[in-house]
Short mmCIF file of C-alpha atoms and ligand atoms in Angstrom, two decimals:
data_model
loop_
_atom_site.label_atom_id
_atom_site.label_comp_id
_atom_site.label_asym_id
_atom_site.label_seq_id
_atom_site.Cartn_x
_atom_site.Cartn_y
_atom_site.Cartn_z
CA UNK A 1 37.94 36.41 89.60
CA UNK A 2 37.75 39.35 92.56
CA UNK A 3 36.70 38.05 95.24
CA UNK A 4 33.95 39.52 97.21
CA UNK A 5 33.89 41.39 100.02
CA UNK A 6 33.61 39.44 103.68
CA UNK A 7 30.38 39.85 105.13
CA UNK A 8 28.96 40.78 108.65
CA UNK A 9 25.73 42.30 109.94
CA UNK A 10 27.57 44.89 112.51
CA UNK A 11 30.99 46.41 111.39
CA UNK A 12 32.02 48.72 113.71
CA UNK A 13 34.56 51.81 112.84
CA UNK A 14 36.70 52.28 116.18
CA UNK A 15 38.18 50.26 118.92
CA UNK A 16 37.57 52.90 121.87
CA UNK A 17 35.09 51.91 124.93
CA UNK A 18 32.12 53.86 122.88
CA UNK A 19 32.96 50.60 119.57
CA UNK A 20 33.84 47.70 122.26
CA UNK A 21 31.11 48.13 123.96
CA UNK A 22 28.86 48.05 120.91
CA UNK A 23 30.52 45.63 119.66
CA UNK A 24 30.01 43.53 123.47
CA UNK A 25 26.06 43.91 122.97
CA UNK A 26 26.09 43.33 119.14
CA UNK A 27 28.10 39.72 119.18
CA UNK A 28 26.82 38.31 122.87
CA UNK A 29 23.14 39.35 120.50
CA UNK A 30 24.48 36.36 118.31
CA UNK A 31 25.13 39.16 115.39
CA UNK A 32 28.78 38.41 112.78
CA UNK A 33 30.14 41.61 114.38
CA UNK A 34 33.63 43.00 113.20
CA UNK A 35 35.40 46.07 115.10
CA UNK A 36 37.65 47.89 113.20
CA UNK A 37 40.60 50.14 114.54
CA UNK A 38 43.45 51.72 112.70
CA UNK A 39 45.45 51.90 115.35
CA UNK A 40 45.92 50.31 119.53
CA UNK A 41 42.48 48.94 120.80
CA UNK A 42 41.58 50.85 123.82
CA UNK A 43 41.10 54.46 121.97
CA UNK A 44 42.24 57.89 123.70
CA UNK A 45 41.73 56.48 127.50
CA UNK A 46 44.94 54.33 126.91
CA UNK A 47 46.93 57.32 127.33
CA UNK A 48 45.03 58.07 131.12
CA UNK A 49 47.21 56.59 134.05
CA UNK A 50 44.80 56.28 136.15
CA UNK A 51 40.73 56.31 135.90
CA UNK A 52 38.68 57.28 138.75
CA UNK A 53 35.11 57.92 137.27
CA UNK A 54 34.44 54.43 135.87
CA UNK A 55 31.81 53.11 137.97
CA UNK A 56 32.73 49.81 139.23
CA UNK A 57 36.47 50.52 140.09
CA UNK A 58 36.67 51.57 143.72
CA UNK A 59 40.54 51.93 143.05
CA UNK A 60 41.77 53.78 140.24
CA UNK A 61 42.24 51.67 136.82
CA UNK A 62 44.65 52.32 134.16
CA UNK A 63 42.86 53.41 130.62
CA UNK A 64 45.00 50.37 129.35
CA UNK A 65 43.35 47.62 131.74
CA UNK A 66 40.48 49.05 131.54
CA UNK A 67 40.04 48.87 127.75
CA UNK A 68 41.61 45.27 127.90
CA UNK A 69 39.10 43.85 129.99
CA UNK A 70 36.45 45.50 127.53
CA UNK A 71 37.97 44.04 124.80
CA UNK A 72 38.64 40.25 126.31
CA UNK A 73 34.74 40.70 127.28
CA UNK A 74 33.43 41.52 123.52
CA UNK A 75 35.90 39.07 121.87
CA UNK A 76 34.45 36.20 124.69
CA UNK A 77 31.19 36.59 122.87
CA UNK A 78 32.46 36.23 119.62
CA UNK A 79 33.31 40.17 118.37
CA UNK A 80 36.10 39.95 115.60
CA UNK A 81 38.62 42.60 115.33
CA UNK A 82 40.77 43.72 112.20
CA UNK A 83 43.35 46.83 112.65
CA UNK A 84 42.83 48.56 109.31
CA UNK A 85 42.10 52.10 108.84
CA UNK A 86 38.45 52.97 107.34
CA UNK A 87 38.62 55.30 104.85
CA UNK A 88 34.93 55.44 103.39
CA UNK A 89 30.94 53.98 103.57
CA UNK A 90 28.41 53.25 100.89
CA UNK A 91 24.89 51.82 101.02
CA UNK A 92 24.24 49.48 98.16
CA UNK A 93 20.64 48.50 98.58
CA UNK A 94 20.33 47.03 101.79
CA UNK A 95 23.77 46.78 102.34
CA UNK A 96 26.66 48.89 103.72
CA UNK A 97 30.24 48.76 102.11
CA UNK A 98 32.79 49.71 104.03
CA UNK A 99 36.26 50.43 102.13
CA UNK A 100 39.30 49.60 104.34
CA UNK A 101 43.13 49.91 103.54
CA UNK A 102 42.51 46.01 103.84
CA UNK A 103 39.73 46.29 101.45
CA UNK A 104 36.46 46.23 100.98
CA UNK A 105 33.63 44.40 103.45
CA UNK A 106 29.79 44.47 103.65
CA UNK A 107 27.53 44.86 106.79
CA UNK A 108 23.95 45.63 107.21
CA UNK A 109 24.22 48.20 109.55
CA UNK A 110 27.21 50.22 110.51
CA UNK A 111 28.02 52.04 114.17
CA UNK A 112 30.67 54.94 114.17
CA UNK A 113 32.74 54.77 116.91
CA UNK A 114 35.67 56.47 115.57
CA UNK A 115 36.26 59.23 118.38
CA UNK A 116 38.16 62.43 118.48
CA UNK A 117 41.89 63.76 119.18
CA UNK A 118 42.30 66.66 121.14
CA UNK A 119 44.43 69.61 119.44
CA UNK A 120 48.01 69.84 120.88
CA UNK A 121 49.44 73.21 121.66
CA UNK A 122 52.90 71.79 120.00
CA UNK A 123 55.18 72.91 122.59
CA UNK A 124 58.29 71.66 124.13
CA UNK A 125 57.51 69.77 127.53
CA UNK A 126 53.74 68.75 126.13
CA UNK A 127 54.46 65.90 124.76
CA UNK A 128 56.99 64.21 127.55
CA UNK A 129 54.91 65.64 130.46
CA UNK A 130 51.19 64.61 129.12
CA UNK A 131 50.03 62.28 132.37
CA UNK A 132 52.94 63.94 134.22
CA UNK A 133 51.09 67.45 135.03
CA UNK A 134 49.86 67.91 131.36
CA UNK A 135 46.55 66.95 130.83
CA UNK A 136 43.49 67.60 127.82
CA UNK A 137 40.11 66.74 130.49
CA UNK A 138 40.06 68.91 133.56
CA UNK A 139 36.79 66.15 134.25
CA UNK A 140 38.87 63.36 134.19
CA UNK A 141 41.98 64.61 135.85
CA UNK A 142 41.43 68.15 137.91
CA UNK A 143 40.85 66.01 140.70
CA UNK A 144 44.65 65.16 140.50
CA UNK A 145 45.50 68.85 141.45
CA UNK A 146 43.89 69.42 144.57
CA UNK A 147 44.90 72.41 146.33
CA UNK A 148 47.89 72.50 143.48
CA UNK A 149 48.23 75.79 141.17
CA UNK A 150 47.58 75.15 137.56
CA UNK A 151 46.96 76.82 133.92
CA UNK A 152 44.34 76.57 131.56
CA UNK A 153 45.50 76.98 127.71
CA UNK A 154 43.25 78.41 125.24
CA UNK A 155 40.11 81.18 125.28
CA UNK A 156 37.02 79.50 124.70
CA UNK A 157 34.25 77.72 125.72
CA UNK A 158 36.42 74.85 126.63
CA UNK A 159 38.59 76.68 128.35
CA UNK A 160 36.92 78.44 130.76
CA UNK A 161 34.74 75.81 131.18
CA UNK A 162 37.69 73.45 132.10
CA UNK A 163 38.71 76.56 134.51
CA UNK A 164 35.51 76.38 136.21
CA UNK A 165 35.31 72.57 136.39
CA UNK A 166 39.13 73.15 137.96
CA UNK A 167 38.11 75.53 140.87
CA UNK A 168 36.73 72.55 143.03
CA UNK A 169 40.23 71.50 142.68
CA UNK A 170 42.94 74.03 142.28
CA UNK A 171 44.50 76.60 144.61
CA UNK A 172 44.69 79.07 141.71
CA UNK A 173 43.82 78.96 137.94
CA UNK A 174 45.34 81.37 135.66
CA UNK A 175 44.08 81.25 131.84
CA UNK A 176 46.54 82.14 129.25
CA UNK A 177 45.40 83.15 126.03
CA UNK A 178 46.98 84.68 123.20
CA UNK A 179 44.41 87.51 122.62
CA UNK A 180 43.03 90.24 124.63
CA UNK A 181 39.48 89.07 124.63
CA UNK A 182 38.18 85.72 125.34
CA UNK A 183 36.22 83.90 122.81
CA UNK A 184 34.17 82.35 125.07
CA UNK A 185 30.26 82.97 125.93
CA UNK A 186 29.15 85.94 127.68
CA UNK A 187 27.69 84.42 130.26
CA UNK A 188 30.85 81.86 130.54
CA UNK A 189 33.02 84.85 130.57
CA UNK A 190 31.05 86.22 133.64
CA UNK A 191 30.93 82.88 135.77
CA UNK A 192 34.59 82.51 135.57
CA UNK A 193 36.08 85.91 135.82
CA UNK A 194 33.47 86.10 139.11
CA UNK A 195 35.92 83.49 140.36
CA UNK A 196 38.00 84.69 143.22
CA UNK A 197 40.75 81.70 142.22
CA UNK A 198 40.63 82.48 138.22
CA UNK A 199 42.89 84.81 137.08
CA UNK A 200 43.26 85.29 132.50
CA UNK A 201 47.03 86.09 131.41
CA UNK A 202 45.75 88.32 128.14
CA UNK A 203 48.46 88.30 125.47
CA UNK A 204 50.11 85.28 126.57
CA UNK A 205 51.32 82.46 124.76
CA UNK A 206 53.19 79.29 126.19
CA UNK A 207 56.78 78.94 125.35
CA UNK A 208 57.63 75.71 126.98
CA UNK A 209 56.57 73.31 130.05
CA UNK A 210 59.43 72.30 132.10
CA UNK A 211 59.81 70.17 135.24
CA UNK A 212 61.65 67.10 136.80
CA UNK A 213 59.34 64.13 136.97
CA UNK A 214 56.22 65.95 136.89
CA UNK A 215 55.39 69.15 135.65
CA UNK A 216 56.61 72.45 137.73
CA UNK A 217 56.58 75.44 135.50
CA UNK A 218 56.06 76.90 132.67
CA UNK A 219 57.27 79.32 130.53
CA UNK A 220 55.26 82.29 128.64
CA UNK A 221 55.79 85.72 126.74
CA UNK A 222 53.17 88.30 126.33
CA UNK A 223 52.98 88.66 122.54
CA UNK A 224 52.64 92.60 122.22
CA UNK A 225 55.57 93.65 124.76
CA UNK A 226 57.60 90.37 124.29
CA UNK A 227 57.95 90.30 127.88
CA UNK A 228 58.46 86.66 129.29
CA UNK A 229 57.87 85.06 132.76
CA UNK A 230 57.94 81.56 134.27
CA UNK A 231 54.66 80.47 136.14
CA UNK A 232 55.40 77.63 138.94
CA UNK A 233 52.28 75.22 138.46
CA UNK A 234 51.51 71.80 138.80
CA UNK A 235 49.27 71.09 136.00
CA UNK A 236 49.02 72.85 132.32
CA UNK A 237 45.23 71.81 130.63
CA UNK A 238 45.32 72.50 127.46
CA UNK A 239 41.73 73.72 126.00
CA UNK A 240 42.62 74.57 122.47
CA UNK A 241 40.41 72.24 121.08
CA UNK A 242 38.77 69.11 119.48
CA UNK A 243 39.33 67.40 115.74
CA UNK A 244 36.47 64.37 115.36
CA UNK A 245 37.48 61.30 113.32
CA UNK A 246 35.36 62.55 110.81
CA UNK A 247 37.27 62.87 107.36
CA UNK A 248 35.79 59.72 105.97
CA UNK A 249 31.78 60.61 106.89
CA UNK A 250 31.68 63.83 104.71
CA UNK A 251 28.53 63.32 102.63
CA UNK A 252 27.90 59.86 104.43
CA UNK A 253 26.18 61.04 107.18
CA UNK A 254 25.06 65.02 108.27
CA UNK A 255 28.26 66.35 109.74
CA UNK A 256 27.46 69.58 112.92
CA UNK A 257 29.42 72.70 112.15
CA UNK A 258 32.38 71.20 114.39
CA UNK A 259 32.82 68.45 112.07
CA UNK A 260 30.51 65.81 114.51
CA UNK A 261 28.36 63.31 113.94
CA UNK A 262 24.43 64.30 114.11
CA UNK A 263 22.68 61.74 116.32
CA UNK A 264 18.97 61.04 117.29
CA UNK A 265 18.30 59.35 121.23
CA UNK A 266 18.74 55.86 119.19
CA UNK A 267 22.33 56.75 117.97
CA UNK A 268 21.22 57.11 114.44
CA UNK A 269 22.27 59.41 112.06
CA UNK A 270 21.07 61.01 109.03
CA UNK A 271 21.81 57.60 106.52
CA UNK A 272 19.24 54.57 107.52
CA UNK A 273 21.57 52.13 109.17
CA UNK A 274 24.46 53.87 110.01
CA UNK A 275 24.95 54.83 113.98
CA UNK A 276 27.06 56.94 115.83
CA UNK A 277 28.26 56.77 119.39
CA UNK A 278 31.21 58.02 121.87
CA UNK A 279 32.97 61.68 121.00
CA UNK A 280 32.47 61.25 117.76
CA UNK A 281 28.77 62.56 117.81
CA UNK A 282 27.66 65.78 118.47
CA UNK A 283 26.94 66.72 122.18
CA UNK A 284 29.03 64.11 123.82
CA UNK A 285 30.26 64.59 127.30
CA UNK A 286 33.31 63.08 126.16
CA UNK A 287 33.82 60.13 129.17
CA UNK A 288 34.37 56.97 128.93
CA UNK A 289 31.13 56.15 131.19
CA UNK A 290 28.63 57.37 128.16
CA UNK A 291 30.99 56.43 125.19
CA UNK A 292 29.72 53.17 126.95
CA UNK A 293 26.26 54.18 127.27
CA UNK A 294 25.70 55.65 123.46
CA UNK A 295 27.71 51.81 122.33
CA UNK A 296 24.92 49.87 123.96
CA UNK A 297 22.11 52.70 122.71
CA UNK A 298 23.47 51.28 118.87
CA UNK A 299 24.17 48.36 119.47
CA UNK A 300 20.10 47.51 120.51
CA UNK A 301 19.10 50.06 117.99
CA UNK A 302 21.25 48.68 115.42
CA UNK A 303 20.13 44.66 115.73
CA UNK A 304 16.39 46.14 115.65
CA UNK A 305 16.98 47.52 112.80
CA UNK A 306 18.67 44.34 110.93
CA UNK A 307 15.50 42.50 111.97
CA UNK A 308 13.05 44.91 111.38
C1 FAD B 401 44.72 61.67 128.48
C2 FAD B 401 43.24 61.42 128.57
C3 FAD B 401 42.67 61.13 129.79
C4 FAD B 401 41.30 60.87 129.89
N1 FAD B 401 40.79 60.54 131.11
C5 FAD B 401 39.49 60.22 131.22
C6 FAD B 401 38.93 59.81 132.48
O1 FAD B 401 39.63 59.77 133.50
N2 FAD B 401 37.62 59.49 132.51
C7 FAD B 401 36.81 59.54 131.40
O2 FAD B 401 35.64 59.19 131.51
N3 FAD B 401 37.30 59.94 130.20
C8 FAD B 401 38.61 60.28 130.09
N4 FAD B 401 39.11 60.68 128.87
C9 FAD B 401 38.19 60.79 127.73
C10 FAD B 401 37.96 59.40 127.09
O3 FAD B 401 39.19 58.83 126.74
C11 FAD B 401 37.05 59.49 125.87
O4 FAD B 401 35.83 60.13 126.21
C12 FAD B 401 36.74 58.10 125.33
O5 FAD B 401 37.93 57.39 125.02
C13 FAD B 401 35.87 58.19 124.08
O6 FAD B 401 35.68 56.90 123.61
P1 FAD B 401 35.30 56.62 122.09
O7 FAD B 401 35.23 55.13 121.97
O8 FAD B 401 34.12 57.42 121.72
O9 FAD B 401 36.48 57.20 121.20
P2 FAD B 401 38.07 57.02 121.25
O10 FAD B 401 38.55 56.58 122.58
O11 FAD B 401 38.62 58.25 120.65
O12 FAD B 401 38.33 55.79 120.23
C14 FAD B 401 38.13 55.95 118.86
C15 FAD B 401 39.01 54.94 118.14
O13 FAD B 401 38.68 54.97 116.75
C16 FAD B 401 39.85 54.78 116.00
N5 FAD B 401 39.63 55.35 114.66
C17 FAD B 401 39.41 56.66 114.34
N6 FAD B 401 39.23 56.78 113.00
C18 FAD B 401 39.33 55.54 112.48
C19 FAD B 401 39.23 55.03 111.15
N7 FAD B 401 39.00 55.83 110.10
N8 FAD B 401 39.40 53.70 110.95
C20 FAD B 401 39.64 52.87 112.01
N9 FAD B 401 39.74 53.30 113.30
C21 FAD B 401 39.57 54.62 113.53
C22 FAD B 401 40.91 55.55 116.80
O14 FAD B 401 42.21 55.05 116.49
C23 FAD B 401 40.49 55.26 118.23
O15 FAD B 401 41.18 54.13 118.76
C24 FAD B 401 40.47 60.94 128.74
C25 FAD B 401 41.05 61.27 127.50
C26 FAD B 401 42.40 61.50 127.40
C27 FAD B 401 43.01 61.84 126.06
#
């Protein structure tokens, strides 16, 4: 005879601060809460060396301790975690099932903490020199590369947005982008060419980032004369964008046109039951400070809605 399904009244999909944080409130609420993460607890801040904008941490904390000590907390009040990878959601009267590659288990409500990767240029040096000079957040590390040269990758939004965010910082900015127009809003556009310290390499694309320990050039070619040059710089931010973890929510819950989760002020989404929190839903500031935030917003919302 199959045996059914565990069950819980929280599962939560995503072991990043936004889904142990939820998970924190949900279990020290005296809920059966279950976290769920395909891969290290901790999320995308275990890969920061240092974090300064915690609040709490006059010195700076590693993403790994950090996410340790958020994890020893929620597991103190009874969260459970299993590392399996989610790979779907369906409500069955009152009851959510989530499909795992560990099978199948039921909850009556569901939060979404499954996060986002940032696109990677895929270029030699990015990989071996990301925390050494290469970075994806020019919030959480410009402040790094004070009075230090550095590049911006990409011609967007993001990008200049990360350039402007940088200027506080840098000596100099230079964003290289492939075309010979930005992509980026009008208005954006204006702000940061207005910048005495920005400077856009049109045409350019990056060849390679090189250095000894730390990053201290890189290499680019314009693409219509072939022409290459080396740039000495301290730090390369790439700004080429976002993917959510969003491949198992299509027609779960309403997807944005970027592929995030849409969220009301509660965390909910569009399918009774089912939150969203973190960088996964649409308009996040992507920090670990209101992936925090948005897990506690669900969390309350969530065990109101199990009890009615
Ligand atoms: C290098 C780096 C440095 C950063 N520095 C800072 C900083 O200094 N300060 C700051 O505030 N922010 C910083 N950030 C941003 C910060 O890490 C994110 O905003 C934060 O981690 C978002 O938390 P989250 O819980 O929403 O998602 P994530 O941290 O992305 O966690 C989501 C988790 O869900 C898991 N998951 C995804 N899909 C599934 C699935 N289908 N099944 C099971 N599990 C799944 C993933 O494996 C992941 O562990 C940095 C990010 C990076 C990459």
């Amino acid at each position: 005879m199959a045996r059914s399904p565990k069950q819980y009244d929280i599962v939560i999909i995503g072991g990043g601060p936004a889904g142990l944080t939820a998970g924190m409130y949900t279990s020290r609420a005296r809920l059966k809460s279950l976290l769920i993460e395909r891969g290290a607890v901790g999320g995308q801040i275990i890969n920061a060396q240092w974090v300064e904008n915690y609040p709490g941490f006059a010195e700076p904390v590693s993403g790994i301790d950090l996410t340790e000590a958020m994890h020893k907390q929620a597991t103190g009040f009874g969260l459970e975690t299993l590392v399996a990878e989610v790979t779907g959601i369906k409500t069955k009267g009152k009851q959510k099932v989530v499909t795992t590659s560990q099978g199948d288990l039921t909850a009556r409500a569901v939060i979404i903490a499954s996060g986002s990767e940032r696109q990677k240029l895929g270029v030699p040096g990015e990989a071996e020199y990301t925390g050494r000079g290469v970075s994806y957040c020019a919030t959480c590390d410009g402040a790094f590369f004070r009075d230090k040269p550095v590049v911006v990758v990409g011609g967007g939004n993001a990008a200049l947005t990360e350039a402007l965010e940088l200027t506080k910082f840098a000596s100099k900015i230079v964003v290289i982008h492939r075309r010979n127009e930005l992509r980026a809003t009008k208005i954006l556009q204006e702000k940061a060419l207005a910048e005495p310290n920005i400077e856009v390499m049109w045409d350019t694309v990056v060849d390679e980032i090189a250095g000894e320990t730390f990053v201290d050039r890189v290499k680019v070619h314009n693409v219509k004369t072939g022409k290459e040059s080396v740039l000495e710089v301290s730090g390369v931010f790439m700004a080429v964008g976002f993917k959510p973890n969003t491949a198992f929510l299509k027609g779960v819950v309403d997807l944005d046109d970027i592929g995030t989760v849409v969220t009301g002020n509660r965390m909910e989404t569009s399918a009774p039951g089912i939150f969203a929190v973190g960088d996964v839903r649409s308009n996040s500031i992507r920090q670990v400070v209101a992936a925090a935030g948005d897990g506690a917003v669900a969390a309350i919302n969530a065990e109101k809605y199990i009890t009615g």
